[in-house]
């Protein structure tokens, strides 16, 4: 609760008009009345202005309170509707994230599909000048964020920030395991052999080694455990392919990046 001074010389009282941009003036009336019982408050017919009759001291504190409510309007219903509401909400989210990155703290935001959440957090993340990790709920969203959304925002802002994509090791071709599978050449089905050939072709042309970019290979392909590594079977720096390891390269790029896109899983 904001403390508002009560009382004051009647001669010091005046009528002030406050423009309201991001919240409903009607909804601000009971908020201000609760904080300043002695003030007279009403909203304009357009719901965009607030008329307040109070002392000079109260007016100053009311002005600051309204400014704070305008910055953090989550507890109040937005004025705008439909498409206007979506644009306003995205802008509000961007401002809140920008403020949280700048001042520190925690922020939880929930918004529906199509409200512009992605751009709302990408813009302040890139503009902050700080190292930022963005974690998505799915690999599909992670790929979309890195390959489509981030480049668009990056180009629009013209900021020389480095953005990296980092996934778990099971998403990258392992040169050692791929070479071993090729040399052993024993597969229970012809489908697995066909999948191996797809991965072999992909490995010779890819820069990232990310199997999510491999056309013609499904996410549940039977060959995947044979051509990727785990923390248990990885040879680390003792591997003959260590210098060409896609996992190592991805992690190095992430260490040097300003923004790293990961996923929860």
PDB file of C-alpha atoms in Angstrom:
ATOM      1  CA  UNK A   1       0.000   0.000   0.000  1.00  0.00           C
ATOM      2  CA  UNK A   2       1.281   3.449  -0.908  1.00  0.00           C
ATOM      3  CA  UNK A   3       1.192   5.888   1.997  1.00  0.00           C
ATOM      4  CA  UNK A   4      -0.568   9.109   1.105  1.00  0.00           C
ATOM      5  CA  UNK A   5      -0.491  12.189   3.363  1.00  0.00           C
ATOM      6  CA  UNK A   6      -3.926  13.221   4.599  1.00  0.00           C
ATOM      7  CA  UNK A   7      -5.284  16.639   5.487  1.00  0.00           C
ATOM      8  CA  UNK A   8      -3.651  19.889   4.407  1.00  0.00           C
ATOM      9  CA  UNK A   9      -4.743  23.448   4.001  1.00  0.00           C
ATOM     10  CA  UNK A  10      -7.921  23.754   1.895  1.00  0.00           C
ATOM     11  CA  UNK A  11      -6.322  26.684   0.078  1.00  0.00           C
ATOM     12  CA  UNK A  12      -3.622  24.271  -1.070  1.00  0.00           C
ATOM     13  CA  UNK A  13      -6.142  22.018  -2.807  1.00  0.00           C
ATOM     14  CA  UNK A  14      -6.391  22.010  -6.604  1.00  0.00           C
ATOM     15  CA  UNK A  15      -7.851  20.031  -9.480  1.00  0.00           C
ATOM     16  CA  UNK A  16      -5.334  18.016 -11.538  1.00  0.00           C
ATOM     17  CA  UNK A  17      -5.908  16.013 -14.711  1.00  0.00           C
ATOM     18  CA  UNK A  18      -3.806  12.860 -15.211  1.00  0.00           C
ATOM     19  CA  UNK A  19      -3.643  11.175 -18.636  1.00  0.00           C
ATOM     20  CA  UNK A  20      -3.936   7.392 -18.396  1.00  0.00           C
ATOM     21  CA  UNK A  21      -2.433   5.333 -21.229  1.00  0.00           C
ATOM     22  CA  UNK A  22      -2.025   1.691 -20.221  1.00  0.00           C
ATOM     23  CA  UNK A  23      -4.763   1.060 -17.639  1.00  0.00           C
ATOM     24  CA  UNK A  24      -8.420   1.951 -17.205  1.00  0.00           C
ATOM     25  CA  UNK A  25      -9.091   5.322 -15.562  1.00  0.00           C
ATOM     26  CA  UNK A  26     -12.323   3.884 -14.118  1.00  0.00           C
ATOM     27  CA  UNK A  27     -10.351   1.175 -12.340  1.00  0.00           C
ATOM     28  CA  UNK A  28      -7.890   3.691 -10.967  1.00  0.00           C
ATOM     29  CA  UNK A  29     -10.649   5.639  -9.205  1.00  0.00           C
ATOM     30  CA  UNK A  30     -11.200   3.166  -6.300  1.00  0.00           C
ATOM     31  CA  UNK A  31      -7.443   2.599  -6.045  1.00  0.00           C
ATOM     32  CA  UNK A  32      -6.758   6.325  -5.547  1.00  0.00           C
ATOM     33  CA  UNK A  33      -9.785   6.749  -3.261  1.00  0.00           C
ATOM     34  CA  UNK A  34      -8.547   3.963  -1.030  1.00  0.00           C
ATOM     35  CA  UNK A  35      -5.090   5.525  -0.821  1.00  0.00           C
ATOM     36  CA  UNK A  36      -6.410   9.090  -0.335  1.00  0.00           C
ATOM     37  CA  UNK A  37      -9.863   9.038   1.306  1.00  0.00           C
ATOM     38  CA  UNK A  38      -9.984  12.847   1.396  1.00  0.00           C
ATOM     39  CA  UNK A  39      -9.376  13.272  -2.329  1.00  0.00           C
ATOM     40  CA  UNK A  40     -12.167  13.648  -4.850  1.00  0.00           C
ATOM     41  CA  UNK A  41     -11.552  11.432  -7.883  1.00  0.00           C
ATOM     42  CA  UNK A  42     -13.472  10.779 -11.084  1.00  0.00           C
ATOM     43  CA  UNK A  43     -12.642   9.459 -14.548  1.00  0.00           C
ATOM     44  CA  UNK A  44     -13.344  11.157 -17.875  1.00  0.00           C
ATOM     45  CA  UNK A  45     -15.943   9.788 -20.267  1.00  0.00           C
ATOM     46  CA  UNK A  46     -13.169   8.558 -22.579  1.00  0.00           C
ATOM     47  CA  UNK A  47     -11.626   6.507 -19.729  1.00  0.00           C
ATOM     48  CA  UNK A  48      -8.261   8.009 -20.657  1.00  0.00           C
ATOM     49  CA  UNK A  49      -8.068  10.788 -18.055  1.00  0.00           C
ATOM     50  CA  UNK A  50      -8.347  10.983 -14.291  1.00  0.00           C
ATOM     51  CA  UNK A  51      -9.553  14.144 -12.485  1.00  0.00           C
ATOM     52  CA  UNK A  52      -8.227  14.484  -8.931  1.00  0.00           C
ATOM     53  CA  UNK A  53      -9.043  17.235  -6.408  1.00  0.00           C
ATOM     54  CA  UNK A  54      -6.496  17.101  -3.566  1.00  0.00           C
ATOM     55  CA  UNK A  55      -3.747  19.017  -1.819  1.00  0.00           C
ATOM     56  CA  UNK A  56      -0.438  19.739  -3.517  1.00  0.00           C
ATOM     57  CA  UNK A  57       1.350  17.154  -1.367  1.00  0.00           C
ATOM     58  CA  UNK A  58      -1.267  14.533  -2.117  1.00  0.00           C
ATOM     59  CA  UNK A  59      -1.243  15.398  -5.818  1.00  0.00           C
ATOM     60  CA  UNK A  60       2.487  14.752  -6.053  1.00  0.00           C
ATOM     61  CA  UNK A  61       2.175  11.387  -4.325  1.00  0.00           C
ATOM     62  CA  UNK A  62      -0.855  10.472  -6.443  1.00  0.00           C
ATOM     63  CA  UNK A  63       1.068  11.357  -9.589  1.00  0.00           C
ATOM     64  CA  UNK A  64       3.916   9.023  -8.597  1.00  0.00           C
ATOM     65  CA  UNK A  65       1.467   6.271  -7.659  1.00  0.00           C
ATOM     66  CA  UNK A  66      -0.258   6.532 -11.063  1.00  0.00           C
ATOM     67  CA  UNK A  67       3.099   6.409 -12.839  1.00  0.00           C
ATOM     68  CA  UNK A  68       4.005   3.217 -10.975  1.00  0.00           C
ATOM     69  CA  UNK A  69       0.638   1.645 -11.764  1.00  0.00           C
ATOM     70  CA  UNK A  70       1.088   2.542 -15.419  1.00  0.00           C
ATOM     71  CA  UNK A  71       4.480   0.795 -15.447  1.00  0.00           C
ATOM     72  CA  UNK A  72       3.162  -2.338 -13.728  1.00  0.00           C
ATOM     73  CA  UNK A  73      -0.480  -2.677 -14.740  1.00  0.00           C
ATOM     74  CA  UNK A  74      -0.689  -6.459 -14.238  1.00  0.00           C
ATOM     75  CA  UNK A  75      -3.185  -6.089 -11.375  1.00  0.00           C
ATOM     76  CA  UNK A  76      -5.536  -3.962 -13.511  1.00  0.00           C
ATOM     77  CA  UNK A  77      -7.485  -4.874 -16.645  1.00  0.00           C
ATOM     78  CA  UNK A  78      -6.011  -3.294 -19.803  1.00  0.00           C
ATOM     79  CA  UNK A  79      -8.116  -0.680 -21.536  1.00  0.00           C
ATOM     80  CA  UNK A  80      -7.512  -1.852 -25.096  1.00  0.00           C
ATOM     81  CA  UNK A  81      -9.286  -4.748 -26.735  1.00  0.00           C
ATOM     82  CA  UNK A  82      -8.650  -7.385 -29.455  1.00  0.00           C
ATOM     83  CA  UNK A  83      -5.674  -6.494 -31.679  1.00  0.00           C
ATOM     84  CA  UNK A  84      -4.932  -3.297 -29.743  1.00  0.00           C
ATOM     85  CA  UNK A  85      -4.805  -5.303 -26.530  1.00  0.00           C
ATOM     86  CA  UNK A  86      -2.303  -7.723 -28.082  1.00  0.00           C
ATOM     87  CA  UNK A  87       0.013  -4.917 -29.162  1.00  0.00           C
ATOM     88  CA  UNK A  88      -0.297  -3.137 -25.820  1.00  0.00           C
ATOM     89  CA  UNK A  89       0.335  -6.348 -23.888  1.00  0.00           C
ATOM     90  CA  UNK A  90       3.489  -7.126 -25.872  1.00  0.00           C
ATOM     91  CA  UNK A  91       4.785  -3.618 -25.197  1.00  0.00           C
ATOM     92  CA  UNK A  92       3.977  -3.925 -21.498  1.00  0.00           C
ATOM     93  CA  UNK A  93       5.785  -7.276 -21.328  1.00  0.00           C
ATOM     94  CA  UNK A  94       8.818  -5.773 -23.071  1.00  0.00           C
ATOM     95  CA  UNK A  95       8.956  -2.890 -20.589  1.00  0.00           C
ATOM     96  CA  UNK A  96       8.638  -5.217 -17.591  1.00  0.00           C
ATOM     97  CA  UNK A  97      11.375  -7.542 -18.877  1.00  0.00           C
ATOM     98  CA  UNK A  98      13.620  -4.587 -19.690  1.00  0.00           C
ATOM     99  CA  UNK A  99      13.124  -3.263 -16.166  1.00  0.00           C
ATOM    100  CA  UNK A 100      13.803  -6.662 -14.584  1.00  0.00           C
ATOM    101  CA  UNK A 101      17.010  -7.170 -16.581  1.00  0.00           C
ATOM    102  CA  UNK A 102      18.172  -3.676 -15.657  1.00  0.00           C
ATOM    103  CA  UNK A 103      17.237  -3.682 -11.968  1.00  0.00           C
ATOM    104  CA  UNK A 104      17.417  -7.388 -11.173  1.00  0.00           C
ATOM    105  CA  UNK A 105      14.764  -9.552  -9.543  1.00  0.00           C
ATOM    106  CA  UNK A 106      12.293 -12.141 -10.768  1.00  0.00           C
ATOM    107  CA  UNK A 107       9.408 -11.798 -13.201  1.00  0.00           C
ATOM    108  CA  UNK A 108       6.691 -14.253 -14.213  1.00  0.00           C
ATOM    109  CA  UNK A 109       4.605 -13.366 -17.276  1.00  0.00           C
ATOM    110  CA  UNK A 110       1.767 -15.362 -18.812  1.00  0.00           C
ATOM    111  CA  UNK A 111       0.351 -14.387 -22.199  1.00  0.00           C
ATOM    112  CA  UNK A 112      -1.671 -16.120 -24.885  1.00  0.00           C
ATOM    113  CA  UNK A 113      -0.585 -17.298 -28.322  1.00  0.00           C
ATOM    114  CA  UNK A 114      -0.044 -14.509 -30.821  1.00  0.00           C
ATOM    115  CA  UNK A 115       0.490 -11.696 -28.332  1.00  0.00           C
ATOM    116  CA  UNK A 116       4.099 -11.111 -29.367  1.00  0.00           C
ATOM    117  CA  UNK A 117       5.851 -12.697 -26.379  1.00  0.00           C
ATOM    118  CA  UNK A 118       8.886 -13.738 -28.406  1.00  0.00           C
ATOM    119  CA  UNK A 119       9.747 -10.257 -29.609  1.00  0.00           C
ATOM    120  CA  UNK A 120       8.788  -8.835 -26.199  1.00  0.00           C
ATOM    121  CA  UNK A 121      11.673 -10.677 -24.526  1.00  0.00           C
ATOM    122  CA  UNK A 122      14.096 -10.855 -27.451  1.00  0.00           C
ATOM    123  CA  UNK A 123      14.304  -7.084 -27.889  1.00  0.00           C
ATOM    124  CA  UNK A 124      15.291  -6.214 -24.281  1.00  0.00           C
ATOM    125  CA  UNK A 125      17.558  -9.267 -24.134  1.00  0.00           C
ATOM    126  CA  UNK A 126      19.554  -8.104 -27.158  1.00  0.00           C
ATOM    127  CA  UNK A 127      19.530  -4.453 -26.078  1.00  0.00           C
ATOM    128  CA  UNK A 128      20.663  -5.158 -22.516  1.00  0.00           C
ATOM    129  CA  UNK A 129      24.331  -5.675 -23.346  1.00  0.00           C
ATOM    130  CA  UNK A 130      24.322  -8.524 -20.815  1.00  0.00           C
ATOM    131  CA  UNK A 131      24.741 -12.252 -21.316  1.00  0.00           C
ATOM    132  CA  UNK A 132      21.289 -13.816 -21.533  1.00  0.00           C
ATOM    133  CA  UNK A 133      20.053 -17.414 -21.602  1.00  0.00           C
ATOM    134  CA  UNK A 134      16.655 -18.055 -23.207  1.00  0.00           C
ATOM    135  CA  UNK A 135      15.168 -21.472 -22.412  1.00  0.00           C
ATOM    136  CA  UNK A 136      12.219 -22.852 -24.396  1.00  0.00           C
ATOM    137  CA  UNK A 137       9.759 -25.619 -23.589  1.00  0.00           C
ATOM    138  CA  UNK A 138      10.328 -27.593 -26.792  1.00  0.00           C
ATOM    139  CA  UNK A 139      13.089 -28.150 -29.324  1.00  0.00           C
ATOM    140  CA  UNK A 140      10.734 -27.008 -32.095  1.00  0.00           C
ATOM    141  CA  UNK A 141      10.317 -23.627 -30.420  1.00  0.00           C
ATOM    142  CA  UNK A 142      14.038 -23.501 -29.718  1.00  0.00           C
ATOM    143  CA  UNK A 143      14.802 -23.994 -33.427  1.00  0.00           C
ATOM    144  CA  UNK A 144      12.195 -21.415 -34.437  1.00  0.00           C
ATOM    145  CA  UNK A 145      13.602 -18.900 -31.980  1.00  0.00           C
ATOM    146  CA  UNK A 146      17.189 -19.356 -33.157  1.00  0.00           C
ATOM    147  CA  UNK A 147      16.722 -19.819 -36.904  1.00  0.00           C
ATOM    148  CA  UNK A 148      13.797 -17.468 -37.576  1.00  0.00           C
ATOM    149  CA  UNK A 149      12.869 -15.034 -34.786  1.00  0.00           C
ATOM    150  CA  UNK A 150      16.301 -14.089 -33.427  1.00  0.00           C
ATOM    151  CA  UNK A 151      17.815 -13.210 -36.831  1.00  0.00           C
ATOM    152  CA  UNK A 152      14.826 -10.987 -37.647  1.00  0.00           C
ATOM    153  CA  UNK A 153      15.097  -9.038 -34.386  1.00  0.00           C
ATOM    154  CA  UNK A 154      18.882  -8.977 -34.659  1.00  0.00           C
ATOM    155  CA  UNK A 155      18.745  -7.409 -38.115  1.00  0.00           C
ATOM    156  CA  UNK A 156      16.037  -4.933 -37.131  1.00  0.00           C
ATOM    157  CA  UNK A 157      17.977  -3.671 -34.108  1.00  0.00           C
ATOM    158  CA  UNK A 158      21.364  -3.672 -35.819  1.00  0.00           C
ATOM    159  CA  UNK A 159      23.077  -4.727 -32.594  1.00  0.00           C
ATOM    160  CA  UNK A 160      26.352  -6.692 -32.981  1.00  0.00           C
ATOM    161  CA  UNK A 161      25.324  -9.437 -30.554  1.00  0.00           C
ATOM    162  CA  UNK A 162      26.369 -13.077 -30.834  1.00  0.00           C
ATOM    163  CA  UNK A 163      23.524 -15.599 -30.585  1.00  0.00           C
ATOM    164  CA  UNK A 164      24.203 -19.310 -30.076  1.00  0.00           C
ATOM    165  CA  UNK A 165      22.067 -22.452 -30.079  1.00  0.00           C
ATOM    166  CA  UNK A 166      22.888 -25.136 -27.532  1.00  0.00           C
ATOM    167  CA  UNK A 167      21.211 -28.535 -27.206  1.00  0.00           C
ATOM    168  CA  UNK A 168      21.947 -31.713 -25.300  1.00  0.00           C
ATOM    169  CA  UNK A 169      24.659 -33.967 -26.700  1.00  0.00           C
ATOM    170  CA  UNK A 170      22.088 -36.504 -27.947  1.00  0.00           C
ATOM    171  CA  UNK A 171      21.056 -33.961 -30.603  1.00  0.00           C
ATOM    172  CA  UNK A 172      24.474 -33.861 -32.302  1.00  0.00           C
ATOM    173  CA  UNK A 173      26.233 -36.311 -34.586  1.00  0.00           C
ATOM    174  CA  UNK A 174      29.156 -37.969 -32.847  1.00  0.00           C
ATOM    175  CA  UNK A 175      32.006 -38.531 -35.285  1.00  0.00           C
ATOM    176  CA  UNK A 176      33.429 -41.436 -33.276  1.00  0.00           C
ATOM    177  CA  UNK A 177      30.098 -43.247 -32.945  1.00  0.00           C
ATOM    178  CA  UNK A 178      29.254 -42.599 -36.602  1.00  0.00           C
ATOM    179  CA  UNK A 179      32.601 -43.989 -37.752  1.00  0.00           C
ATOM    180  CA  UNK A 180      32.172 -47.003 -35.485  1.00  0.00           C
ATOM    181  CA  UNK A 181      28.672 -47.718 -36.811  1.00  0.00           C
ATOM    182  CA  UNK A 182      29.938 -47.458 -40.376  1.00  0.00           C
ATOM    183  CA  UNK A 183      32.860 -49.807 -39.741  1.00  0.00           C
ATOM    184  CA  UNK A 184      30.786 -52.399 -37.894  1.00  0.00           C
ATOM    185  CA  UNK A 185      28.118 -52.345 -40.589  1.00  0.00           C
ATOM    186  CA  UNK A 186      25.735 -54.633 -38.698  1.00  0.00           C
ATOM    187  CA  UNK A 187      22.112 -53.511 -38.456  1.00  0.00           C
ATOM    188  CA  UNK A 188      18.972 -55.477 -37.673  1.00  0.00           C
ATOM    189  CA  UNK A 189      16.970 -53.825 -40.454  1.00  0.00           C
ATOM    190  CA  UNK A 190      17.531 -52.263 -43.853  1.00  0.00           C
ATOM    191  CA  UNK A 191      15.735 -49.174 -42.568  1.00  0.00           C
ATOM    192  CA  UNK A 192      18.549 -48.576 -40.076  1.00  0.00           C
ATOM    193  CA  UNK A 193      21.136 -48.907 -42.836  1.00  0.00           C
ATOM    194  CA  UNK A 194      19.225 -46.355 -44.904  1.00  0.00           C
ATOM    195  CA  UNK A 195      19.111 -44.029 -41.896  1.00  0.00           C
ATOM    196  CA  UNK A 196      22.874 -44.426 -41.430  1.00  0.00           C
ATOM    197  CA  UNK A 197      23.481 -43.349 -45.012  1.00  0.00           C
ATOM    198  CA  UNK A 198      21.288 -40.277 -44.456  1.00  0.00           C
ATOM    199  CA  UNK A 199      23.358 -39.328 -41.406  1.00  0.00           C
ATOM    200  CA  UNK A 200      26.640 -39.965 -43.245  1.00  0.00           C
ATOM    201  CA  UNK A 201      25.605 -37.598 -46.035  1.00  0.00           C
ATOM    202  CA  UNK A 202      24.424 -35.020 -43.512  1.00  0.00           C
ATOM    203  CA  UNK A 203      27.674 -35.156 -41.491  1.00  0.00           C
ATOM    204  CA  UNK A 204      29.770 -34.237 -44.519  1.00  0.00           C
ATOM    205  CA  UNK A 205      27.798 -31.072 -45.236  1.00  0.00           C
ATOM    206  CA  UNK A 206      26.593 -29.761 -41.856  1.00  0.00           C
ATOM    207  CA  UNK A 207      28.394 -27.066 -39.883  1.00  0.00           C
ATOM    208  CA  UNK A 208      26.484 -27.605 -36.645  1.00  0.00           C
ATOM    209  CA  UNK A 209      26.013 -31.360 -36.528  1.00  0.00           C
ATOM    210  CA  UNK A 210      22.502 -30.735 -35.177  1.00  0.00           C
ATOM    211  CA  UNK A 211      20.408 -33.719 -36.247  1.00  0.00           C
ATOM    212  CA  UNK A 212      17.298 -31.562 -36.046  1.00  0.00           C
ATOM    213  CA  UNK A 213      18.523 -30.046 -39.323  1.00  0.00           C
ATOM    214  CA  UNK A 214      18.928 -33.434 -40.999  1.00  0.00           C
ATOM    215  CA  UNK A 215      16.270 -33.823 -43.686  1.00  0.00           C
ATOM    216  CA  UNK A 216      14.841 -37.305 -44.085  1.00  0.00           C
ATOM    217  CA  UNK A 217      15.596 -38.397 -40.510  1.00  0.00           C
ATOM    218  CA  UNK A 218      12.761 -38.663 -37.998  1.00  0.00           C
ATOM    219  CA  UNK A 219      13.136 -37.699 -34.330  1.00  0.00           C
ATOM    220  CA  UNK A 220      12.641 -41.331 -33.283  1.00  0.00           C
ATOM    221  CA  UNK A 221      14.929 -42.879 -35.908  1.00  0.00           C
ATOM    222  CA  UNK A 222      16.360 -46.188 -34.713  1.00  0.00           C
ATOM    223  CA  UNK A 223      19.880 -45.210 -35.823  1.00  0.00           C
ATOM    224  CA  UNK A 224      20.161 -42.251 -33.440  1.00  0.00           C
ATOM    225  CA  UNK A 225      21.628 -44.104 -30.416  1.00  0.00           C
ATOM    226  CA  UNK A 226      24.316 -45.522 -32.747  1.00  0.00           C
ATOM    227  CA  UNK A 227      25.457 -42.135 -34.105  1.00  0.00           C
ATOM    228  CA  UNK A 228      25.193 -39.928 -31.007  1.00  0.00           C
ATOM    229  CA  UNK A 229      27.027 -39.975 -27.700  1.00  0.00           C
ATOM    230  CA  UNK A 230      26.085 -40.005 -24.021  1.00  0.00           C
ATOM    231  CA  UNK A 231      28.023 -38.751 -21.015  1.00  0.00           C
ATOM    232  CA  UNK A 232      28.852 -42.401 -20.276  1.00  0.00           C
ATOM    233  CA  UNK A 233      30.340 -43.381 -23.653  1.00  0.00           C
ATOM    234  CA  UNK A 234      31.897 -40.041 -24.659  1.00  0.00           C
ATOM    235  CA  UNK A 235      35.701 -40.279 -24.804  1.00  0.00           C
ATOM    236  CA  UNK A 236      36.184 -36.566 -24.153  1.00  0.00           C
ATOM    237  CA  UNK A 237      39.555 -35.064 -25.005  1.00  0.00           C
ATOM    238  CA  UNK A 238      40.975 -38.560 -25.623  1.00  0.00           C
ATOM    239  CA  UNK A 239      38.723 -38.988 -28.670  1.00  0.00           C
ATOM    240  CA  UNK A 240      40.494 -38.940 -32.038  1.00  0.00           C
ATOM    241  CA  UNK A 241      37.708 -36.657 -33.333  1.00  0.00           C
ATOM    242  CA  UNK A 242      37.786 -34.235 -30.398  1.00  0.00           C
ATOM    243  CA  UNK A 243      38.871 -31.196 -32.434  1.00  0.00           C
ATOM    244  CA  UNK A 244      35.979 -31.737 -34.850  1.00  0.00           C
ATOM    245  CA  UNK A 245      33.417 -32.616 -32.157  1.00  0.00           C
ATOM    246  CA  UNK A 246      30.097 -30.868 -32.785  1.00  0.00           C
ATOM    247  CA  UNK A 247      29.199 -30.855 -29.074  1.00  0.00           C
ATOM    248  CA  UNK A 248      32.478 -29.182 -28.156  1.00  0.00           C
ATOM    249  CA  UNK A 249      32.026 -26.590 -30.897  1.00  0.00           C
ATOM    250  CA  UNK A 250      28.455 -25.829 -29.771  1.00  0.00           C
ATOM    251  CA  UNK A 251      29.550 -25.372 -26.171  1.00  0.00           C
ATOM    252  CA  UNK A 252      32.439 -23.113 -27.127  1.00  0.00           C
ATOM    253  CA  UNK A 253      30.105 -20.979 -29.230  1.00  0.00           C
ATOM    254  CA  UNK A 254      27.704 -20.732 -26.277  1.00  0.00           C
ATOM    255  CA  UNK A 255      30.520 -19.586 -23.977  1.00  0.00           C
ATOM    256  CA  UNK A 256      31.389 -16.775 -26.372  1.00  0.00           C
ATOM    257  CA  UNK A 257      27.779 -15.740 -27.132  1.00  0.00           C
ATOM    258  CA  UNK A 258      25.789 -12.818 -25.755  1.00  0.00           C
ATOM    259  CA  UNK A 259      22.509 -14.731 -26.025  1.00  0.00           C
ATOM    260  CA  UNK A 260      22.238 -18.524 -25.727  1.00  0.00           C
ATOM    261  CA  UNK A 261      19.055 -20.345 -26.766  1.00  0.00           C
ATOM    262  CA  UNK A 262      18.528 -23.619 -24.899  1.00  0.00           C
ATOM    263  CA  UNK A 263      15.506 -25.754 -23.949  1.00  0.00           C
ATOM    264  CA  UNK A 264      14.227 -27.160 -20.677  1.00  0.00           C
ATOM    265  CA  UNK A 265      14.744 -30.801 -21.631  1.00  0.00           C
TER     266      UNK A 265
END
